[in-house]
Amino acid sequence: MQPSEHAKDFLKTVCAQVRWKQAHETIRRDLADHIEDQTEAFIRAGMDEREASARAVKEMGDPVDVGLLLDSSYRPKIEWNMLAILGTLVMAGLLIRLIFYRLSSAEWTEYIVASLIGIGCFLLMLQVNFYRMLKWTWFLQIGFMILTLTIPLRSMFIPTYSDFHGFEYIWLQSLWILYPVIYALVIYRMRSSGFVGLISTGLLLILPVFLGIKSDAMTLYGVIACMACFILIMTAIFLRCYRCNRFLAAALVGGVSALGGYVLLIYAPYRAARVLAPLHPMQDPLGVGWLTLRIRELLANSVWLGHGAALSDTTQLFLEQHKTFASDFVLTTLIYQYGFIILAVLTLFFLALFAFGFYRTKRISNQLGKLLAIGILTALIAQTLLYIVPCFGYPAISSSALPFITGSSIYLVFDYLLLGLLLSLFRTDTLFADTSPRRKRLRLRFSWDIGLEDK
Amino acid sequence: MAIDKTLVTRSTSMLLLKLLQTEDMYGYQMIEELARRSDDTFSLKAGTLYPLLHSLQEEGVIEVYEKTAESGRLRKYYRLTKEGHRMLEVKEAEWYDYSTAVNKVLSGGVSLATV
C-alpha cells in the first residue's frame, strides 16, 4: 500500500524535526508501516480506504510533537573513549617523529599529506551509513577481484611487472587491507545457505590468494587480510550465520586453512626455513639467524627506563643503521634507547583501543554490523601483531606498521579509513535491522546437509 | 480511567518488555496488545512508542529484525535480549515492592496480603 498524501505530509513534517538525517529513512519506514497497519485496521472496521487513511494519520498525533520526541531519541553516538585513544596514538606518532628522529623534509611532507588525507577519509567515513553498502556487495567483490588480480595476472604474463614497485603496484596490493570489509558483506550475503554458502565463501578467498602466491604478488597486506578473513569466517560460524553444524563447519575451515598452510610450506621449503630460523638463530648466525640475534641482543640489553647497556660491535652497527624512522624496527630501537616503558605505554593504548572496540562490537544488535566490525578490528590487530612480533626477534614475516604511529603513508591512510568506518558502524548500528534468514533453496538440494544443523 | 502520566511513563518500558517476554512483536501489534491487556487503559501513541523502542534498543535490552509476515509484508519485529530478560525481572521486582508499599499505605498500614 502506497502512503497517502496525508501520510506523506505527516512523515515529511516529522522528519523535518529530526536533526540526524541518517535516521530519517528508519523513522519514515517505522511510521509509514504503523500508519499502514492502522489504516488496514480501520478498513477492517468498516471504513473506506480514504477515510481510514486520513483517520490513521490523525491517530498518530501532532507531527511536530512526534518529530521532537524522535529527535530527542535519535542522536548519533560518538565513541569518545575511542576517539580519545586515537588522538593519543596520533600524538604519540607525531611526538616520536619530533623528539626521537630527524625526518627529512620529504618524509615530513609525506607524513603530513598522508595524515591530512587520512583524517579527511576518517571524517568522510563518519558521515556514511555503511549498512547501505550491503546492496553493493557483489559489485565491491568483483571490483576488488578485478583490481587485485591485475597484479598476479600481469605478473604471470609480463615477467618484469612485479619488479616495478611503482605507485600503481603498491596501491593495488595495499587494497587487500580493505578486503575484510568486503568479505564481511559477502559472508552476510551467503548466510543461511549452509555448507554450500560456507564453501562458496571460502572459494572466493582462496582464488585470489592462490593467484597472489603463485605470482609472488602476495604481500603483507594480503597476509593481514587472510588472517582477518579467517577470524571472520570462524565468527560467522559461531554466530550461526551459515545455519549449519558449527563444530563441523569450524573443523572444515580450520582443516582447509591448516592444509593450505602446510602445502605452502612444502611447496616452497624456503618459507619453512624462514619460519623456523628465528627459533634456532645460532644454526645460521651469519645468515637467516643474523637479524634475530641482533634484535635479541638489543632487547636483552634494554632496561625499563633509559638507555640500554653496551652492545657488541655488530649489534651497535645494526642499531646505527636502524636509527631511522624508515626502519622496520623502530619499536626495537626505541625500546633499547629509551626503555621498555615505551612499549608498555603503547601496548596499554592499543589494548584499550581494541578492548573498547570489541566491547562496543558486542553491543551491536545486528549480525552485519558485528561481522563488519570484527573484520576491521581483526585487520587492525593483525597489522599491529605483525609489526610487534618481528620487533621481538621473530622476523619470519616482513614487518607491517604500528597503526597511526609507524609505517608508510599507505598504512596511515588505510588505518584512518578503517577506524572511521568502525566508528561509523557504531554510530548507525540501531538504524539497521537484520532480515530474519530463511533457508535458501540451493541448500535443500543437498540431502547430506539436512540433519547436520544445530538444534 | 485516567492515570497519572508520570506513573505511566515510568512503567511503560516495563510493560513493553513484558509484552515481548513471550512473543516477538511489531510496533502496531504492541500498541494493540497493550490496550487489549489493560482494557484500553494504556493507549500508547506511535509518537511515544517508537522513541521508547529506540532507546530500549540502544540500551541493548531489545533487538530488531525484519521478517516477511504471512501477508507478504516485510515487517520490523522487536525481541527481548538476554539483558532485556534480566532487566524485566528487576523492573518487575521493583514494581512489586513499590505497589505493595503503596497498597499498604492506602490500606492504612495493613498489608493487603494479611487482610
XYZ file of C-alpha atoms in Angstrom:
570
model
C 0.000 0.000 0.000
C 1.429 3.367 -1.014
C 1.371 6.114 1.656
C -1.428 8.620 1.107
C -0.778 12.331 0.612
C -1.808 12.858 4.253
C 0.744 10.297 5.355
C 3.475 11.760 3.157
C 2.898 15.254 4.593
C 2.882 13.827 8.110
C 6.155 11.950 7.581
C 7.785 14.978 5.966
C 6.892 17.196 8.937
C 8.076 14.570 11.426
C 11.447 14.125 9.684
C 11.907 17.890 9.462
C 12.134 17.928 13.278
C 14.814 15.223 13.442
C 18.283 16.678 13.065
C 20.098 13.379 12.477
C 19.480 12.952 8.756
C 20.774 9.374 8.594
C 17.888 8.352 10.863
C 15.193 9.746 8.551
C 14.878 6.610 6.443
C 14.392 4.382 9.517
C 11.891 6.767 11.125
C 9.934 7.202 7.896
C 9.724 3.452 7.452
C 8.632 2.771 11.067
C 5.901 5.395 10.986
C 4.717 4.553 7.450
C 4.367 0.875 8.456
C 2.440 1.922 11.537
C 0.079 4.122 9.534
C -0.462 1.266 7.098
C -1.294 -1.158 9.930
C -3.695 1.345 11.460
C -5.328 2.041 8.074
C -5.882 -1.678 7.494
C -7.433 -1.976 10.959
C -9.852 0.873 10.211
C -10.753 -0.674 6.848
C -11.489 -3.965 8.601
C -13.702 -1.993 10.994
C -15.798 -0.805 8.041
C -14.286 2.490 6.902
C -13.497 3.179 3.265
C -9.816 3.429 2.327
C -9.708 7.218 2.040
C -11.369 7.808 5.389
C -9.296 5.069 7.053
C -6.077 6.561 5.781
C -6.927 10.090 6.971
C -8.024 8.787 10.364
C -4.873 6.689 10.745
C -2.680 9.744 10.175
C -4.756 11.735 12.665
C -4.302 8.958 15.245
C -0.524 9.425 15.030
C -0.811 12.770 16.816
C 0.790 16.107 16.075
C 3.705 15.571 13.652
C 5.826 18.297 15.250
C 5.463 16.754 18.719
C 6.180 13.281 17.354
C 9.216 14.622 15.469
C 10.584 16.386 18.535
C 10.238 13.224 20.632
C 12.032 11.227 17.963
C 14.703 13.906 17.686
C 15.480 13.563 21.380
C 15.794 9.788 20.992
C 17.658 9.546 17.681
C 21.068 11.049 18.296
C 24.272 9.831 16.658
C 26.510 8.174 19.209
C 30.108 9.287 19.402
C 32.615 6.878 20.886
C 34.555 9.498 22.807
C 36.803 6.957 24.528
C 37.969 5.502 21.207
C 38.386 8.978 19.737
C 40.497 9.969 22.745
C 42.742 6.910 22.295
C 43.042 7.627 18.571
C 44.045 11.214 19.353
C 46.654 9.950 21.823
C 48.114 7.476 19.311
C 48.288 10.136 16.606
C 50.009 12.495 19.036
C 52.396 9.705 20.072
C 53.291 9.119 16.397
C 53.911 12.833 15.931
C 55.967 13.182 19.123
C 58.110 10.141 18.315
C 58.904 11.709 14.947
C 59.598 15.102 16.501
C 61.644 14.053 19.525
C 63.444 10.847 18.638
C 64.073 11.155 14.902
C 65.264 13.705 12.414
C 62.943 13.341 9.470
C 63.899 14.819 6.130
C 61.637 17.458 4.649
C 60.414 14.905 2.089
C 59.482 12.499 4.910
C 57.662 15.276 6.793
C 55.770 16.261 3.646
C 54.732 12.649 3.028
C 53.633 12.248 6.662
C 51.620 15.488 6.716
C 49.938 14.845 3.343
C 49.098 11.237 4.332
C 47.741 12.427 7.699
C 45.542 15.054 6.058
C 44.209 12.560 3.503
C 43.700 10.013 6.311
C 41.842 12.450 8.558
C 39.726 13.501 5.562
C 38.852 9.830 4.889
C 38.129 9.315 8.594
C 35.696 12.245 8.741
C 34.078 11.189 5.478
C 33.546 7.644 6.769
C 31.839 9.013 9.876
C 29.182 10.652 7.715
C 28.262 7.483 5.843
C 25.814 4.777 6.838
C 27.838 1.718 5.893
C 24.994 -0.692 6.338
C 23.858 0.591 2.953
C 26.977 -0.966 1.420
C 25.176 -4.292 1.599
C 23.464 -3.699 -1.735
C 26.880 -3.097 -3.344
C 28.359 -6.397 -2.071
C 28.860 -8.169 -5.375
C 29.934 -5.013 -7.147
C 32.621 -4.474 -4.493
C 33.692 -8.142 -4.544
C 34.022 -8.261 -8.335
C 35.695 -4.837 -8.420
C 38.174 -5.950 -5.772
C 38.969 -9.170 -7.618
C 39.482 -7.351 -10.911
C 41.783 -4.787 -9.316
C 43.860 -7.169 -7.219
C 44.038 -9.973 -9.778
C 45.517 -7.451 -12.167
C 48.825 -7.854 -10.323
C 49.193 -11.652 -10.336
C 47.832 -11.985 -13.854
C 50.106 -9.287 -15.212
C 52.991 -10.758 -13.232
C 52.350 -14.135 -14.820
C 52.307 -12.833 -18.373
C 54.782 -9.946 -18.030
C 57.797 -11.334 -16.132
C 59.230 -7.886 -15.331
C 55.934 -6.480 -13.985
C 56.484 -7.499 -10.355
C 59.875 -5.745 -10.422
C 58.072 -2.484 -10.974
C 57.216 -1.364 -7.442
C 55.616 1.865 -8.553
C 52.576 3.733 -7.323
C 50.034 1.535 -9.100
C 51.665 -1.724 -7.996
C 51.892 -0.730 -4.325
C 48.402 0.770 -4.066
C 46.775 -2.162 -5.830
C 48.440 -4.570 -3.403
C 47.563 -2.433 -0.398
C 43.859 -2.658 -1.324
C 43.975 -6.070 0.329
C 43.808 -4.397 3.716
C 40.235 -3.293 2.926
C 39.198 -6.767 1.849
C 37.942 -7.943 5.290
C 35.204 -5.300 4.996
C 34.067 -6.619 1.611
C 34.417 -10.191 2.857
C 32.148 -9.439 5.817
C 29.481 -8.280 3.344
C 29.964 -11.443 1.275
C 29.619 -13.665 4.359
C 26.444 -11.827 5.334
C 25.030 -12.296 1.848
C 25.849 -16.024 1.897
C 24.468 -16.621 5.374
C 21.818 -19.237 5.941
C 22.979 -21.209 2.906
C 24.553 -23.996 4.937
C 27.749 -25.729 3.893
C 27.264 -24.653 0.277
C 27.427 -20.999 1.369
C 30.408 -21.698 3.598
C 32.366 -23.423 0.837
C 31.456 -20.714 -1.693
C 32.647 -18.014 0.719
C 35.896 -19.908 1.221
C 36.475 -20.254 -2.527
C 36.057 -16.506 -3.001
C 39.063 -16.035 -0.710
C 41.141 -18.978 -1.875
C 41.189 -17.979 -5.561
C 42.842 -14.529 -5.237
C 45.154 -15.827 -2.503
C 46.277 -18.734 -4.698
C 46.917 -16.463 -7.680
C 48.701 -13.965 -5.440
C 51.036 -16.618 -4.066
C 51.564 -18.247 -7.442
C 52.732 -14.958 -8.928
C 54.667 -13.848 -5.820
C 52.415 -10.792 -5.675
C 51.051 -11.678 -2.234
C 52.367 -9.105 0.213
C 51.892 -8.479 3.901
C 48.627 -6.649 3.176
C 47.288 -9.928 1.813
C 48.533 -11.849 4.856
C 46.773 -9.366 7.178
C 43.572 -9.689 5.133
C 43.751 -13.504 5.205
C 44.141 -13.547 8.990
C 41.169 -11.190 9.378
C 39.050 -13.186 6.897
C 39.837 -16.443 8.727
C 38.657 -14.918 12.013
C 35.601 -13.548 10.201
C 34.538 -16.938 8.849
C 35.017 -18.512 12.277
C 32.997 -15.717 13.894
C 30.252 -16.118 11.300
C 30.136 -19.854 12.008
C 29.775 -19.316 15.739
C 27.187 -16.562 15.232
C 25.192 -19.249 13.386
C 25.253 -17.205 10.189
C 25.532 -20.265 7.956
C 22.921 -22.303 9.775
C 24.952 -25.469 9.691
C 26.634 -27.574 12.339
C 29.059 -25.132 13.905
C 31.694 -27.568 15.045
C 31.782 -29.421 11.739
C 31.986 -26.098 9.861
C 34.780 -24.818 12.128
C 36.665 -28.099 11.680
C 36.264 -27.806 7.904
C 37.555 -24.209 7.776
C 40.349 -24.936 10.263
C 41.344 -28.099 8.392
C 41.406 -26.432 4.973
C 43.408 -23.481 6.363
C 45.921 -25.773 8.075
C 46.236 -27.891 4.927
C 46.734 -24.733 2.848
C 49.483 -23.544 5.196
C 51.159 -26.970 5.123
C 51.062 -27.112 1.310
C 52.577 -23.617 1.161
C 55.499 -24.716 3.314
C 56.031 -27.971 1.434
C 55.671 -26.292 -1.954
C 58.366 -23.737 -1.110
C 60.789 -25.098 1.523
C 62.450 -21.676 1.901
C 59.261 -20.476 3.618
C 59.583 -23.221 6.230
C 63.228 -22.290 6.709
C 62.263 -18.649 7.257
C 59.582 -19.565 9.758
C 61.829 -21.926 11.716
C 65.074 -19.917 11.544
C 64.235 -17.470 14.373
C 63.672 -20.433 16.705
C 67.288 -21.586 16.224
C 69.200 -18.479 15.095
C 72.578 -19.923 16.150
C 72.315 -22.603 13.477
C 72.948 -19.918 10.870
C 74.255 -16.873 12.782
C 75.539 -15.131 9.682
C 72.536 -15.997 7.504
C 68.840 -16.193 8.360
C 69.598 -16.083 12.089
C 71.614 -12.840 11.940
C 68.694 -10.403 12.284
C 67.129 -12.367 15.147
C 70.427 -12.381 17.057
C 70.831 -8.584 16.659
C 67.295 -7.904 17.887
C 67.647 -10.315 20.796
C 70.867 -8.649 21.887
C 69.260 -5.207 21.703
C 66.315 -6.307 23.828
C 68.462 -8.277 26.280
C 70.482 -5.134 26.958
C 67.446 -2.854 27.275
C 66.212 -1.543 30.629
C 62.783 -0.400 31.858
C 63.609 3.295 31.734
C 66.595 4.847 29.991
C 69.332 3.837 27.565
C 70.295 0.175 27.302
C 73.671 -1.377 28.198
C 76.652 -1.656 25.846
C 76.316 -3.803 22.718
C 78.682 -5.882 20.637
C 80.220 -4.066 17.666
C 77.996 -5.863 15.167
C 74.784 -5.035 17.009
C 75.949 -1.462 17.600
C 76.403 -1.116 13.852
C 72.946 -2.618 13.292
C 71.499 -0.061 15.737
C 73.165 2.867 13.965
C 71.817 1.650 10.647
C 68.290 1.332 12.050
C 68.078 4.632 13.900
C 65.935 5.955 11.090
C 62.169 6.231 11.091
C 62.044 4.307 7.815
C 63.335 1.199 9.625
C 61.085 -1.799 10.224
C 62.422 -1.968 13.780
C 61.547 1.463 15.139
C 59.962 -0.096 18.218
C 63.050 -2.235 18.970
C 65.453 0.681 18.695
C 63.142 2.910 20.752
C 62.997 0.259 23.497
C 66.792 -0.001 23.559
C 67.324 3.771 23.611
C 64.535 4.815 25.984
C 63.411 1.701 27.817
C 60.570 -0.816 27.865
C 58.334 1.921 29.245
C 57.618 2.997 25.635
C 56.402 -0.497 24.802
C 54.302 -0.649 27.989
C 52.566 2.677 27.278
C 51.886 1.872 23.617
C 50.641 -1.624 24.482
C 48.282 -0.118 27.028
C 46.794 2.277 24.476
C 46.390 -0.392 21.808
C 44.828 -2.814 24.274
C 42.413 -0.098 25.373
C 41.528 0.751 21.748
C 40.838 -2.867 20.829
C 39.058 -3.630 24.119
C 36.668 -0.701 23.632
C 36.225 -1.788 20.027
C 35.250 -5.351 20.981
C 33.068 -4.193 23.864
C 31.144 -1.904 21.520
C 31.009 -4.611 18.831
C 29.430 -6.991 21.320
C 26.644 -4.471 21.826
C 25.801 -4.212 18.113
C 22.469 -5.931 17.762
C 22.713 -6.961 14.117
C 24.920 -9.618 12.551
C 26.071 -7.453 9.649
C 27.434 -4.780 11.968
C 29.145 -7.401 14.119
C 30.820 -9.019 11.110
C 31.969 -5.704 9.633
C 33.316 -4.503 12.988
C 35.135 -7.783 13.667
C 36.629 -7.678 10.151
C 38.009 -4.193 10.770
C 39.218 -4.888 14.301
C 40.979 -8.122 13.357
C 42.645 -6.407 10.377
C 43.981 -3.696 12.716
C 45.043 -6.257 15.335
C 46.757 -8.454 12.727
C 48.588 -5.387 11.446
C 49.699 -4.468 14.983
C 50.860 -8.002 15.818
C 52.703 -8.380 12.533
C 54.598 -5.238 13.439
C 55.332 -6.096 17.064
C 56.318 -9.752 16.573
C 59.264 -9.003 14.190
C 60.382 -6.272 16.609
C 60.831 -9.065 19.162
C 63.208 -11.083 17.071
C 60.862 -13.190 15.026
C 61.225 -11.622 11.590
C 59.761 -14.590 9.726
C 57.263 -12.336 8.006
C 58.089 -8.912 6.668
C 57.165 -6.138 9.063
C 53.929 -4.145 8.890
C 53.208 -0.838 10.652
C 52.106 0.103 14.127
C 48.711 1.743 13.412
C 48.879 5.574 13.426
C 52.467 5.531 14.697
C 54.966 3.991 12.286
C 54.955 2.803 8.710
C 54.312 4.152 5.270
C 51.729 6.700 4.179
C 49.599 3.898 2.720
C 49.183 2.259 6.116
C 48.391 5.613 7.724
C 45.630 6.448 5.230
C 44.082 2.971 5.395
C 44.222 2.887 9.206
C 42.336 6.175 9.421
C 39.857 4.884 6.873
C 39.263 1.618 8.729
C 38.830 3.285 12.111
C 36.460 5.862 10.589
C 34.421 3.006 9.161
C 34.361 1.241 12.516
C 33.138 4.324 14.388
C 30.561 4.918 11.662
C 29.219 1.386 12.226
C 28.913 2.099 15.950
C 27.113 5.389 15.254
C 24.489 3.902 12.982
C 24.020 0.353 14.295
C 20.478 0.935 15.559
C 19.349 2.107 12.113
C 19.840 -1.327 10.562
C 17.867 -4.497 11.215
C 18.866 -7.973 10.088
C 16.415 -9.718 7.859
C 15.344 -12.929 9.518
C 17.213 -15.553 7.488
C 15.210 -18.021 5.523
C 16.775 -21.217 4.321
C 17.795 -20.800 0.711
C 16.592 -23.262 -1.879
C 20.110 -24.031 -3.024
C 20.812 -25.777 0.239
C 17.844 -28.114 0.130
C 19.283 -29.864 -2.906
C 21.949 -31.377 -0.708
C 20.331 -34.092 1.307
C 23.552 -34.768 3.234
C 23.311 -31.295 4.654
C 19.984 -31.885 6.326
C 20.325 -33.329 9.767
C 23.651 -31.636 10.442
C 22.004 -28.450 11.564
C 22.400 -27.087 15.081
C 19.302 -27.538 17.150
C -9.917 5.529 33.941
C -7.380 8.399 33.914
C -3.944 7.551 35.277
C -1.194 9.966 36.286
C 1.014 10.390 33.199
C 4.305 10.271 35.091
C 3.423 6.917 36.554
C 2.505 5.630 33.110
C 5.731 6.889 31.525
C 7.854 5.298 34.237
C 6.238 1.949 33.788
C 5.747 1.953 30.008
C 9.151 0.496 29.213
C 8.488 -2.318 31.701
C 5.129 -3.003 30.043
C 6.734 -3.116 26.598
C 9.381 -5.535 27.828
C 6.656 -7.672 29.381
C 4.811 -7.821 26.067
C 7.958 -9.054 24.351
C 8.684 -11.650 27.016
C 6.544 -14.281 25.382
C 6.416 -13.208 21.756
C 8.302 -11.061 19.229
C 6.039 -8.211 18.098
C 5.937 -5.326 15.629
C 5.119 -1.768 16.693
C 1.418 -1.598 15.912
C 0.867 -5.036 17.407
C 2.433 -3.869 20.673
C 0.071 -0.906 20.954
C -2.946 -3.100 20.231
C -1.851 -5.803 22.645
C -1.116 -3.305 25.404
C -4.561 -1.751 25.009
C -6.197 -5.180 24.987
C -4.407 -6.454 28.088
C -5.107 -3.232 30.027
C -8.764 -2.979 28.974
C -7.880 0.171 26.979
C -6.303 1.877 29.988
C -2.973 2.184 28.203
C -3.499 3.595 24.727
C 0.060 4.297 23.663
C 0.651 6.674 20.742
C 3.098 5.838 17.961
C 4.934 9.055 18.741
C 5.659 7.742 22.236
C 6.258 4.123 21.278
C 8.990 4.445 18.643
C 11.343 6.774 20.558
C 10.950 4.461 23.556
C 11.683 1.369 21.463
C 14.740 3.081 20.005
C 16.011 3.941 23.494
C 15.495 0.345 24.642
C 17.354 -0.857 21.555
C 20.278 1.445 22.331
C 20.357 0.105 25.890
C 20.677 -3.372 24.408
C 17.545 -4.764 26.073
C 15.672 -5.322 22.828
C 16.813 -6.016 19.281
C 15.172 -5.620 15.907
C 14.950 -7.879 12.903
C 12.948 -7.901 9.707
C 10.734 -10.784 8.728
C 8.225 -11.314 5.984
C 4.809 -11.632 7.572
C 2.115 -14.000 6.331
C 0.574 -11.087 4.450
C 3.795 -10.839 2.437
C 4.841 -7.555 4.038
C 8.353 -7.162 5.372
C 7.897 -6.113 8.986
C 10.249 -4.980 11.723
C 9.902 -7.196 14.764
C 11.258 -6.462 18.232
C 12.533 -9.152 20.560
C 13.914 -9.242 24.081
C 17.645 -9.855 24.524
C 19.153 -11.768 27.460
C 19.880 -8.407 29.069
C 16.253 -7.456 28.454
C 15.010 -10.546 30.272
C 17.227 -9.670 33.227
C 16.068 -6.046 33.218
C 12.430 -7.129 33.115
C 12.934 -9.305 36.189
C 14.487 -6.382 38.054
C 11.769 -3.949 36.986
C 9.012 -6.403 37.904
C 10.510 -6.888 41.361
C 10.833 -3.132 41.811
C 7.251 -2.616 40.690
C 6.007 -5.321 43.049
C 7.790 -3.708 46.012
C 6.513 -0.275 45.009
C 2.890 -1.332 44.515
C 2.935 -3.363 47.750
C 4.155 -0.303 49.640
C 1.520 1.936 48.009
C -1.228 -0.579 48.763
C -0.037 -0.839 52.334
C -0.226 2.931 52.791
C -3.636 3.105 51.113
C -4.985 0.377 53.360
C -3.882 2.253 56.495
C -0.645 0.399 57.177
C -2.032 -3.116 56.926
C -0.546 -5.400 54.306
C -3.231 -6.445 51.814
C -1.832 -9.940 51.894
C -2.828 -10.285 55.545
C -6.275 -8.715 55.212
